[in-house]
PDB file of C-alpha atoms in Angstrom:
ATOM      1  CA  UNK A   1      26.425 -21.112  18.325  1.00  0.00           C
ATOM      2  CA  UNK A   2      25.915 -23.587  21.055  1.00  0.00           C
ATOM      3  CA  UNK A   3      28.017 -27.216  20.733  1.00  0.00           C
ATOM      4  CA  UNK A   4      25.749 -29.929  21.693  1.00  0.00           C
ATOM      5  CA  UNK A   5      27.270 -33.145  22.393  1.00  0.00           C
ATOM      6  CA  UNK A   6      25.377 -36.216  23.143  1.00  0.00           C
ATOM      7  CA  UNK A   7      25.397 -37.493  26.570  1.00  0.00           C
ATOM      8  CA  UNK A   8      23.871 -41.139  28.137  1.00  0.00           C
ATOM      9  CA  UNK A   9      21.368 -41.192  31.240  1.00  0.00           C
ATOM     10  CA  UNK A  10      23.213 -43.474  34.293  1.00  0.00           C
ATOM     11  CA  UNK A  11      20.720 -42.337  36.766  1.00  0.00           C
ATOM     12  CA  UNK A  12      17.860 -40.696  37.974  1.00  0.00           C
ATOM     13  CA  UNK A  13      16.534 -40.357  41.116  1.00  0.00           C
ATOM     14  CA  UNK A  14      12.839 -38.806  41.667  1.00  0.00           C
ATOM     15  CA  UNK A  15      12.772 -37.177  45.539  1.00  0.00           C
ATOM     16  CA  UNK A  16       9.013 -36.448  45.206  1.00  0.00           C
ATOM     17  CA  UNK A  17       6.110 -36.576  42.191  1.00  0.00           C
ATOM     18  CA  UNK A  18       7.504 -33.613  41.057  1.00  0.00           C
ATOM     19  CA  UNK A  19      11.273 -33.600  42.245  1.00  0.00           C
ATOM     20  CA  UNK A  20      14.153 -35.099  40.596  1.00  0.00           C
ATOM     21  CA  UNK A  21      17.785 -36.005  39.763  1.00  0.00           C
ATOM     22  CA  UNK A  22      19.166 -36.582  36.511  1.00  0.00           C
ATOM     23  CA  UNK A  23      23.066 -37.815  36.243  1.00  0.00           C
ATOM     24  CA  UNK A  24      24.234 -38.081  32.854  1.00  0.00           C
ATOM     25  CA  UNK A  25      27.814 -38.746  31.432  1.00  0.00           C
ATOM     26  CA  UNK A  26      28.911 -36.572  28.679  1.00  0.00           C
ATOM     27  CA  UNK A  27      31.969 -35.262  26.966  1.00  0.00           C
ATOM     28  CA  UNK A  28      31.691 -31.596  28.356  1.00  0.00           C
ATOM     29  CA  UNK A  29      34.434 -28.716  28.734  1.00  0.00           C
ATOM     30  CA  UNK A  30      35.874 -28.218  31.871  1.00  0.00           C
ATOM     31  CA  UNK A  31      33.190 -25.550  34.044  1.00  0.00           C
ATOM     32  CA  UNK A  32      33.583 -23.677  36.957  1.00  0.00           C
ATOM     33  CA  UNK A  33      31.145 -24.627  39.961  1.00  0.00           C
ATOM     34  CA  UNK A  34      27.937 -22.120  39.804  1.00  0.00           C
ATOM     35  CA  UNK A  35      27.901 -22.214  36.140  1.00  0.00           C
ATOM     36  CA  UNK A  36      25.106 -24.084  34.314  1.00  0.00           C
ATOM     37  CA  UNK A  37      24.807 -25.772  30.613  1.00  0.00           C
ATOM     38  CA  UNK A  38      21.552 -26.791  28.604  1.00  0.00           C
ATOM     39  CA  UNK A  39      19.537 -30.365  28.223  1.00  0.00           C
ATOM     40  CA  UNK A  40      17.635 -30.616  25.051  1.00  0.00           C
ATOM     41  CA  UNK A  41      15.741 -33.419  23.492  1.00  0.00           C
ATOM     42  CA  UNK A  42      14.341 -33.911  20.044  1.00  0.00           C
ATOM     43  CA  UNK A  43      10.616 -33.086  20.186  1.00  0.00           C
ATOM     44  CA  UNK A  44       8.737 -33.472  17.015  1.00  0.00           C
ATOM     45  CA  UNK A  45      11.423 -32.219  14.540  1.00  0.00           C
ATOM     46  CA  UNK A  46      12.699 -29.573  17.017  1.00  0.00           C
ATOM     47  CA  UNK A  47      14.774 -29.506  19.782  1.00  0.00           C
ATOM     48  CA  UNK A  48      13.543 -28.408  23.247  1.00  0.00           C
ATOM     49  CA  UNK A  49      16.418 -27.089  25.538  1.00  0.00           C
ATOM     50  CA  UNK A  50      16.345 -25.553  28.710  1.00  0.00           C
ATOM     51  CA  UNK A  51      19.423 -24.601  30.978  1.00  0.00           C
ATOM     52  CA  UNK A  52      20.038 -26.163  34.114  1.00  0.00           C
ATOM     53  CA  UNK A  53      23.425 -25.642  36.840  1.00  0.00           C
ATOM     54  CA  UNK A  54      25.446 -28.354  37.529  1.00  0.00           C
ATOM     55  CA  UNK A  55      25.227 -30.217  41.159  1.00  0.00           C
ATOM     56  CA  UNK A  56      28.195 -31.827  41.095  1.00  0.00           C
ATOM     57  CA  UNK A  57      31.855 -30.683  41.952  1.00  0.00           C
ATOM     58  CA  UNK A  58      33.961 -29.839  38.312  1.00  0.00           C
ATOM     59  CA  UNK A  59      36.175 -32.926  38.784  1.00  0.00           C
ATOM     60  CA  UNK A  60      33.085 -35.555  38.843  1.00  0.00           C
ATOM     61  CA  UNK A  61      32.761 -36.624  35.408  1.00  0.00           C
ATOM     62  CA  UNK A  62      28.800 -38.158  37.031  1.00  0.00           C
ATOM     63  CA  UNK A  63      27.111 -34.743  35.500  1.00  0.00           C
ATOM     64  CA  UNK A  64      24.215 -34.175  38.198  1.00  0.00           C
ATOM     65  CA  UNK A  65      20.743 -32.079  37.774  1.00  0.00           C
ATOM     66  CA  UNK A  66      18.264 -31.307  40.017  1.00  0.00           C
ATOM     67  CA  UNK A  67      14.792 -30.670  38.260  1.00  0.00           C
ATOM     68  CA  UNK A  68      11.273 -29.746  38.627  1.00  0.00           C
ATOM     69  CA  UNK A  69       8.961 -31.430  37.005  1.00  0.00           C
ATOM     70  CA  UNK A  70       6.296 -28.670  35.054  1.00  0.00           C
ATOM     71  CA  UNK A  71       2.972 -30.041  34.386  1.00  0.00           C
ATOM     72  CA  UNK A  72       2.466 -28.573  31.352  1.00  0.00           C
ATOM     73  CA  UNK A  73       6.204 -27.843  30.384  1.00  0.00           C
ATOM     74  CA  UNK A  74       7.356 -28.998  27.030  1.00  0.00           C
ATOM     75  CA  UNK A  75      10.517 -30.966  28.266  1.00  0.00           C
ATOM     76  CA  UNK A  76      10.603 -31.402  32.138  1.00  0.00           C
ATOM     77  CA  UNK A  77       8.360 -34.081  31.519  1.00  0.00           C
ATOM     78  CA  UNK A  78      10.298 -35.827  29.383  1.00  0.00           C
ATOM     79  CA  UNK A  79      13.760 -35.764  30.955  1.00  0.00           C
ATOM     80  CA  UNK A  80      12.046 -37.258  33.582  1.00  0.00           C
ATOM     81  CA  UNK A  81      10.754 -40.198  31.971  1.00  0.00           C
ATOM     82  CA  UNK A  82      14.286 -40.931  30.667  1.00  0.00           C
ATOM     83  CA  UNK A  83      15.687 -44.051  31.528  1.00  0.00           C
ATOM     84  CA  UNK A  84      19.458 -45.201  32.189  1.00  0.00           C
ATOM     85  CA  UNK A  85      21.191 -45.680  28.803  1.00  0.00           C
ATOM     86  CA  UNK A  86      18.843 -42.977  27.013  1.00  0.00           C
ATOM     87  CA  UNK A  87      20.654 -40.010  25.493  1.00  0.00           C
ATOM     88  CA  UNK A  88      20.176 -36.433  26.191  1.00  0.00           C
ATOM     89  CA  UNK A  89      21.812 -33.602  24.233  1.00  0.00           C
ATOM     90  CA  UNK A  90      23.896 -31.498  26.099  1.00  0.00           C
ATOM     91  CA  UNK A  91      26.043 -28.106  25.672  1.00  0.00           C
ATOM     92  CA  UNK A  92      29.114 -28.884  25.863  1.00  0.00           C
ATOM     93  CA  UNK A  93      30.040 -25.359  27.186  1.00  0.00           C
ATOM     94  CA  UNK A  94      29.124 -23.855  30.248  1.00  0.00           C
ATOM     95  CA  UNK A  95      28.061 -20.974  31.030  1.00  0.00           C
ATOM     96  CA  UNK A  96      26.917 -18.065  33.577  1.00  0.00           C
ATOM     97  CA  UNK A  97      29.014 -15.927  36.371  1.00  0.00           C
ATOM     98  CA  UNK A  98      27.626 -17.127  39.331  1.00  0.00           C
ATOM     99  CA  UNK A  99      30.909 -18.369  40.742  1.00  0.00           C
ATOM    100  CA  UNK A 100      32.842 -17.597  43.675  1.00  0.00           C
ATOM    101  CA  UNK A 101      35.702 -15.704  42.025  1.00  0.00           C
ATOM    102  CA  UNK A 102      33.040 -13.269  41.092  1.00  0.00           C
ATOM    103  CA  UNK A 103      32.544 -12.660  44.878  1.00  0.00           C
ATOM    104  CA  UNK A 104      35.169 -10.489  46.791  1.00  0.00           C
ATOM    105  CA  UNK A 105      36.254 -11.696  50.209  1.00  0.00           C
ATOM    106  CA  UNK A 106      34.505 -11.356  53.230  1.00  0.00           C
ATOM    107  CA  UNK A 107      33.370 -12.524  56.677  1.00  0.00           C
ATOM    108  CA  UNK A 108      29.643 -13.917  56.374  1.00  0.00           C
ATOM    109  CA  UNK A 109      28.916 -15.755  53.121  1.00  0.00           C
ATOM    110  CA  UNK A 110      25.699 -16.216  52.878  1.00  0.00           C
ATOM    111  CA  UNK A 111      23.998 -18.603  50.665  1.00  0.00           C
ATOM    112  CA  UNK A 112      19.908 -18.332  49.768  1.00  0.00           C
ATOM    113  CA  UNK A 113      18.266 -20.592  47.991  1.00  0.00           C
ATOM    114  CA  UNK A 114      14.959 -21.563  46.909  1.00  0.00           C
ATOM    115  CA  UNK A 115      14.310 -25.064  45.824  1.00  0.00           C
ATOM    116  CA  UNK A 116      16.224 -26.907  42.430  1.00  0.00           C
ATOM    117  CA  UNK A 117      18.598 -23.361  42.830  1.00  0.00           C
ATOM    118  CA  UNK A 118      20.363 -25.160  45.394  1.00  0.00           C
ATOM    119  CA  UNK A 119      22.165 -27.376  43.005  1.00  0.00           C
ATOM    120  CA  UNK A 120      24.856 -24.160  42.228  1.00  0.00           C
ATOM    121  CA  UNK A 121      25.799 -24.444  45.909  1.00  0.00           C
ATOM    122  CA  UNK A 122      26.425 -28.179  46.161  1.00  0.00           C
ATOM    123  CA  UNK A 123      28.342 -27.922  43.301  1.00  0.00           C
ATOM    124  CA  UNK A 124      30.450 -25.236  44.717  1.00  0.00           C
ATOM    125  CA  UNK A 125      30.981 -26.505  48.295  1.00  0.00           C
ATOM    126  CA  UNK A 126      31.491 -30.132  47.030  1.00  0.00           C
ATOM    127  CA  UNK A 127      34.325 -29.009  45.206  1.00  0.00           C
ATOM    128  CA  UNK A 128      35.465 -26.596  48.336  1.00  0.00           C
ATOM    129  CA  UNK A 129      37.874 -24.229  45.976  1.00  0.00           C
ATOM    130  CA  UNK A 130      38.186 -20.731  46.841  1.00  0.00           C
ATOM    131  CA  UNK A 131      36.604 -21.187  50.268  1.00  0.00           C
ATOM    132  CA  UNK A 132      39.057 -20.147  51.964  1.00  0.00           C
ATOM    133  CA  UNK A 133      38.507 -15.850  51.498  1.00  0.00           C
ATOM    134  CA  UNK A 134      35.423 -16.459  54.180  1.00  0.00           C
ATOM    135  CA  UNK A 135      35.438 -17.022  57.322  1.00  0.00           C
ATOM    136  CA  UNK A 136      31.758 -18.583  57.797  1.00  0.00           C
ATOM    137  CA  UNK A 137      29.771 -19.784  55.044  1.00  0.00           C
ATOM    138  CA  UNK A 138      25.980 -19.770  55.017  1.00  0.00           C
ATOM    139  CA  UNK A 139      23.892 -21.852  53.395  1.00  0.00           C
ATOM    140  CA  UNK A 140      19.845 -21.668  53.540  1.00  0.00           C
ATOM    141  CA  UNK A 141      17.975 -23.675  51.778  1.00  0.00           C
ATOM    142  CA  UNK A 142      14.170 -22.742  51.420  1.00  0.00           C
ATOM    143  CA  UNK A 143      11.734 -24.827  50.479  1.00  0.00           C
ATOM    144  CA  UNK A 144       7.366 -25.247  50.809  1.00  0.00           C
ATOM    145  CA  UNK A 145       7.154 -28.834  53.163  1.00  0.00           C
ATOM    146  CA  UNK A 146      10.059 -31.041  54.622  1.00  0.00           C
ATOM    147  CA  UNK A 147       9.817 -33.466  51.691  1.00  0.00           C
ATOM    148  CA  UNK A 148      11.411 -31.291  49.170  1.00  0.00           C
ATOM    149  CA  UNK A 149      14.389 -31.107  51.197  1.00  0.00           C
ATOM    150  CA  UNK A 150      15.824 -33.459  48.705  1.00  0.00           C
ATOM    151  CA  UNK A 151      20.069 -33.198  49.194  1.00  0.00           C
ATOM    152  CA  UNK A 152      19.627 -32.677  53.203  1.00  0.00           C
ATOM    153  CA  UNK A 153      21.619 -35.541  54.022  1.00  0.00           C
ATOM    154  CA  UNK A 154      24.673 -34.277  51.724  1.00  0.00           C
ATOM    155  CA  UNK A 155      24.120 -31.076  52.902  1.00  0.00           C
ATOM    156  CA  UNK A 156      24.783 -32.259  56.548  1.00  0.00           C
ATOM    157  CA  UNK A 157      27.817 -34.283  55.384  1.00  0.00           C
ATOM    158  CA  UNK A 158      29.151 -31.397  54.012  1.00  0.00           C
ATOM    159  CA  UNK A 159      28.474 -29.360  57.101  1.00  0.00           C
ATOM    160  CA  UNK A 160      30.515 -32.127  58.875  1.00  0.00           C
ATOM    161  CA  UNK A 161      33.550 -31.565  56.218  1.00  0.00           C
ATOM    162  CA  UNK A 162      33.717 -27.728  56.834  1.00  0.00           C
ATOM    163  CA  UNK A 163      34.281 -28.965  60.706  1.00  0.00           C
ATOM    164  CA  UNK A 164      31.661 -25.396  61.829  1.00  0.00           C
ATOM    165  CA  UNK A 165      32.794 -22.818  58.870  1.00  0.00           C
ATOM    166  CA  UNK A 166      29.766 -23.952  57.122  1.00  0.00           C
ATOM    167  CA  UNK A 167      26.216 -23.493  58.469  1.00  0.00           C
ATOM    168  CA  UNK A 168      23.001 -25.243  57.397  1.00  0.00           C
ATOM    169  CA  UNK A 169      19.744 -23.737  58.010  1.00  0.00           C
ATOM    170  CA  UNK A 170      16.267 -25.148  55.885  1.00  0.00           C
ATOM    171  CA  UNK A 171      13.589 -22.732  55.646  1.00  0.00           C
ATOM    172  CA  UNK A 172       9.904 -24.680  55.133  1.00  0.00           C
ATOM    173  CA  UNK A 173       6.984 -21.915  54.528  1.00  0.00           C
ATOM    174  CA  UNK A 174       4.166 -23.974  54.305  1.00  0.00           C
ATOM    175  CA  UNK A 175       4.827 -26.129  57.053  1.00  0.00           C
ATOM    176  CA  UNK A 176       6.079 -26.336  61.068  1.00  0.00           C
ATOM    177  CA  UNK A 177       9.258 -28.915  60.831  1.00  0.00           C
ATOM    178  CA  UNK A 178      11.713 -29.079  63.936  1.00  0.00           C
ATOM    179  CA  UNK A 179      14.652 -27.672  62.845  1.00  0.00           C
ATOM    180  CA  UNK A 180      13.879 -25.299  60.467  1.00  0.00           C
ATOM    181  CA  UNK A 181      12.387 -21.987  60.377  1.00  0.00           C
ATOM    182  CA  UNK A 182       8.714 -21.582  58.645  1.00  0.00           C
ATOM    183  CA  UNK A 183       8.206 -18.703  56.180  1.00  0.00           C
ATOM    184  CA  UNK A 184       9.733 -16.749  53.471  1.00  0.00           C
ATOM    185  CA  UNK A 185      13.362 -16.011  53.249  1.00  0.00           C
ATOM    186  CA  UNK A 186      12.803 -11.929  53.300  1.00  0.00           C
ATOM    187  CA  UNK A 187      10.671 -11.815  56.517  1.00  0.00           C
ATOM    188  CA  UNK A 188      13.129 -13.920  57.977  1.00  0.00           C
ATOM    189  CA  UNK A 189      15.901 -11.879  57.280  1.00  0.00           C
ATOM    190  CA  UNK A 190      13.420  -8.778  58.240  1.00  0.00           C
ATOM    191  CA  UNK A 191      12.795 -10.147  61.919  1.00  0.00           C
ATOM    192  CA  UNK A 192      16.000 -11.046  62.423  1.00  0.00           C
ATOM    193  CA  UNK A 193      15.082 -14.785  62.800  1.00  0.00           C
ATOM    194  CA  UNK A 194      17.478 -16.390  60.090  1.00  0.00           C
ATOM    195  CA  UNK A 195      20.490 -14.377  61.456  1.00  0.00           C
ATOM    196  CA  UNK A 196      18.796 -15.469  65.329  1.00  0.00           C
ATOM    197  CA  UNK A 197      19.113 -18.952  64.022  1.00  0.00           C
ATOM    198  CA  UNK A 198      22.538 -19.351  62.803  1.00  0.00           C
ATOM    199  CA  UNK A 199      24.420 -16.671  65.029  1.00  0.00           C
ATOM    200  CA  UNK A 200      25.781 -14.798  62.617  1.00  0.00           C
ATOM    201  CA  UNK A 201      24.756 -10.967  61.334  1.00  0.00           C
ATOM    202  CA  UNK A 202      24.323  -9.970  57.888  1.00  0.00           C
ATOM    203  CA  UNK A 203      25.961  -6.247  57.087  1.00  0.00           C
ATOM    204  CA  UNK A 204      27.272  -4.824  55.058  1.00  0.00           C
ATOM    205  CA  UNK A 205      30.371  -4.295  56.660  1.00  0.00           C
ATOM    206  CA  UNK A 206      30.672  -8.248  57.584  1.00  0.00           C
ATOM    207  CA  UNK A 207      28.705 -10.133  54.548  1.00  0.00           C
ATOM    208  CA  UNK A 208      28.224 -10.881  51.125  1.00  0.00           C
ATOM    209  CA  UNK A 209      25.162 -12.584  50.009  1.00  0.00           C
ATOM    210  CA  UNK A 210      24.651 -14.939  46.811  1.00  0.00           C
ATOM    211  CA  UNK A 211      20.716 -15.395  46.299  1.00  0.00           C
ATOM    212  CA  UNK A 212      19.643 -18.167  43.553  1.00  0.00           C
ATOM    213  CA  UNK A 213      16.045 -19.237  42.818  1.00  0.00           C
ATOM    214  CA  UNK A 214      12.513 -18.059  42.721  1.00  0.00           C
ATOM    215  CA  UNK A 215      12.840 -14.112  40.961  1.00  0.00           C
ATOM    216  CA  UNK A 216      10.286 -12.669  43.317  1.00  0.00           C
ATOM    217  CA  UNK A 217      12.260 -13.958  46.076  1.00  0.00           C
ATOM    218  CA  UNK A 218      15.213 -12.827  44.752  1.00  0.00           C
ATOM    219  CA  UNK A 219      13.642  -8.816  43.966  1.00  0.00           C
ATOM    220  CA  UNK A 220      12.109  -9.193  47.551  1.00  0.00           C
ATOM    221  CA  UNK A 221      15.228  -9.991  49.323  1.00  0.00           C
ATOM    222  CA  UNK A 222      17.121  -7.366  47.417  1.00  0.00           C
ATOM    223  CA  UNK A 223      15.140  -4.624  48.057  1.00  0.00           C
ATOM    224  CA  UNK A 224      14.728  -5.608  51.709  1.00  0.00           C
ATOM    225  CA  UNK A 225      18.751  -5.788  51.769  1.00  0.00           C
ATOM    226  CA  UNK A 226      19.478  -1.914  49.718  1.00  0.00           C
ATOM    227  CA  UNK A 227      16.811  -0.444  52.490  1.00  0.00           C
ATOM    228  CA  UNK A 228      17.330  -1.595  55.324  1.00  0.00           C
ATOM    229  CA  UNK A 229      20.870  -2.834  55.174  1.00  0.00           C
ATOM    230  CA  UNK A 230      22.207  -0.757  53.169  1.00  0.00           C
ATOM    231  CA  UNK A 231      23.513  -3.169  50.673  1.00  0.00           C
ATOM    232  CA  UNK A 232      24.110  -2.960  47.223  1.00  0.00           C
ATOM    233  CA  UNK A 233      24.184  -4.970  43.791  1.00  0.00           C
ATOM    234  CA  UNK A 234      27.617  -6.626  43.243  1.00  0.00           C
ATOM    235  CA  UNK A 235      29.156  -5.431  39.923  1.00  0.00           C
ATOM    236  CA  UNK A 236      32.810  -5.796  38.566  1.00  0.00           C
ATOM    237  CA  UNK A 237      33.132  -2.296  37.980  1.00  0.00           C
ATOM    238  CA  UNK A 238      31.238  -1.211  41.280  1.00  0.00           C
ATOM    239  CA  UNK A 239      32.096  -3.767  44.011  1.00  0.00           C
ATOM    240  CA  UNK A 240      28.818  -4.275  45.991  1.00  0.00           C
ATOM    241  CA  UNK A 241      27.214  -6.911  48.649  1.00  0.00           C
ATOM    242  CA  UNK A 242      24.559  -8.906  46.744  1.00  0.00           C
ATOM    243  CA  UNK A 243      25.393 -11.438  43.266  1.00  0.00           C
ATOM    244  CA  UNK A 244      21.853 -12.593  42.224  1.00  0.00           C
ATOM    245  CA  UNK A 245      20.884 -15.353  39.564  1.00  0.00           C
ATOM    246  CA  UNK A 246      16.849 -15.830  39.144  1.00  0.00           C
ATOM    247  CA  UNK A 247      16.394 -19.403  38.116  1.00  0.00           C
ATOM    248  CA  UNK A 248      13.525 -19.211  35.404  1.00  0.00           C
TER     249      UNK A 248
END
């Protein structure tokens, strides 16, 4: 059964109408970067919880979240009209295996995300453990226009602390924006355009590649990946190219 400790609201920070940041404090266990907990609130008797990965590096006791606000959902809505010095519940425990020690070593790390499924990544090169098994990390951010871009700017600081092992590359699809390539993360990978972009290849041989975010994304790029790359689902058991996590 899940611990829920109660944690305070220091900050949030809305990106667009619809995109946000939620840093709480909270006496949670020690987790590993990738992994994510649950935010609950008391709603009419019950609670409403939802999971949601951590942002921030293990050692920075600011607990970060990167949301979506749902229209219609029952608590997305209300964590975002929290205030500083509200309280949130929280799990105390974290969970999931979408960490790096789940990964086995290789060349080309690549990184795919689609929108709030970033915040695994940021929380995993912010802390910069275990990097070191890879000789050029990859990360891809996709999102629909330029404004949801949110963490760009610590994205780009970070690309300055990894000195060129680490490679930034935003993907827009329903938008032209200098700098970043315009479509959806499969095609791109079909045509050879994302790999174009960065100067790196994606093999098997050479690569292992983490995807987080939108499901049919992840499906699409996995079956584009098994055909025509012959890569393969990443399993303790059967050591493979791909470790997956679908975000809702």
């Amino acid at each position: 059964m899940a611990d829920w400790v109660t944690g305070k609201v220091t900050n949030i920070e809305f990106w667009t109408d619809t995109l946000f940041s939620l840093t709480v404090h909270a006496p949670v266990h020690p987790f590993t970067a990738g992994q994510f907990t649950k935010l609950g609130l008391e709603i009419d008797g019950e609670r409403v919880q939802r999971a949601y990965s951590y942002v921030n590096a293990p050692g920075n006791p600011e607990l970060e979240f990167y949301l979506v606000t749902v229209p219609d959902g029952k608590l997305s809505p209300r964590l975002a009209a929290l205030k500083p010095g509200d309280e949130v519940q929280v799990v105390s425990e974290a969970a999931g295996f979408f960490v790096l020690e789940e990964v086995p070593a290789c060349d080309n790390l690549w990184m795919l995300a689609t929108g709030t499924a970033l915040g695994p990544y940021l929380s995993i090169l912010q802390e910069g453990r275990d990097l070191d098994r890879f000789n050029n990390l990859v990360l891809v951010h996709a999102v629909r226009y330029a404004a949801d871009l949110s963490y760009l700017p610590l994205m780009r600081e970070l690309e300055q602390r990894y000195g060129g092992k680490l490679l930034i590359q935003t993907v827009v699809s329903r938008e032209s924006v200098a700098g970043s390539l315009t479509g959806r993360v499969p095609a791109l990978i079909d045509s050879g355009a994302l790999e174009s972009a960065v100067g790196l290849t994606m093999t098997a041989e050479n690569s292992h590649v983490m995807l987080c975010g939108n499901p049919q994304m992840v499906r699409d790029t996995q079956q584009l990946l098994k055909e025509t790359r012959q890569m393969t689902k990443h399993l303790r058991r059967r050591p493979g190219h791909m470790t997956a996590e679908h975000y809702w």
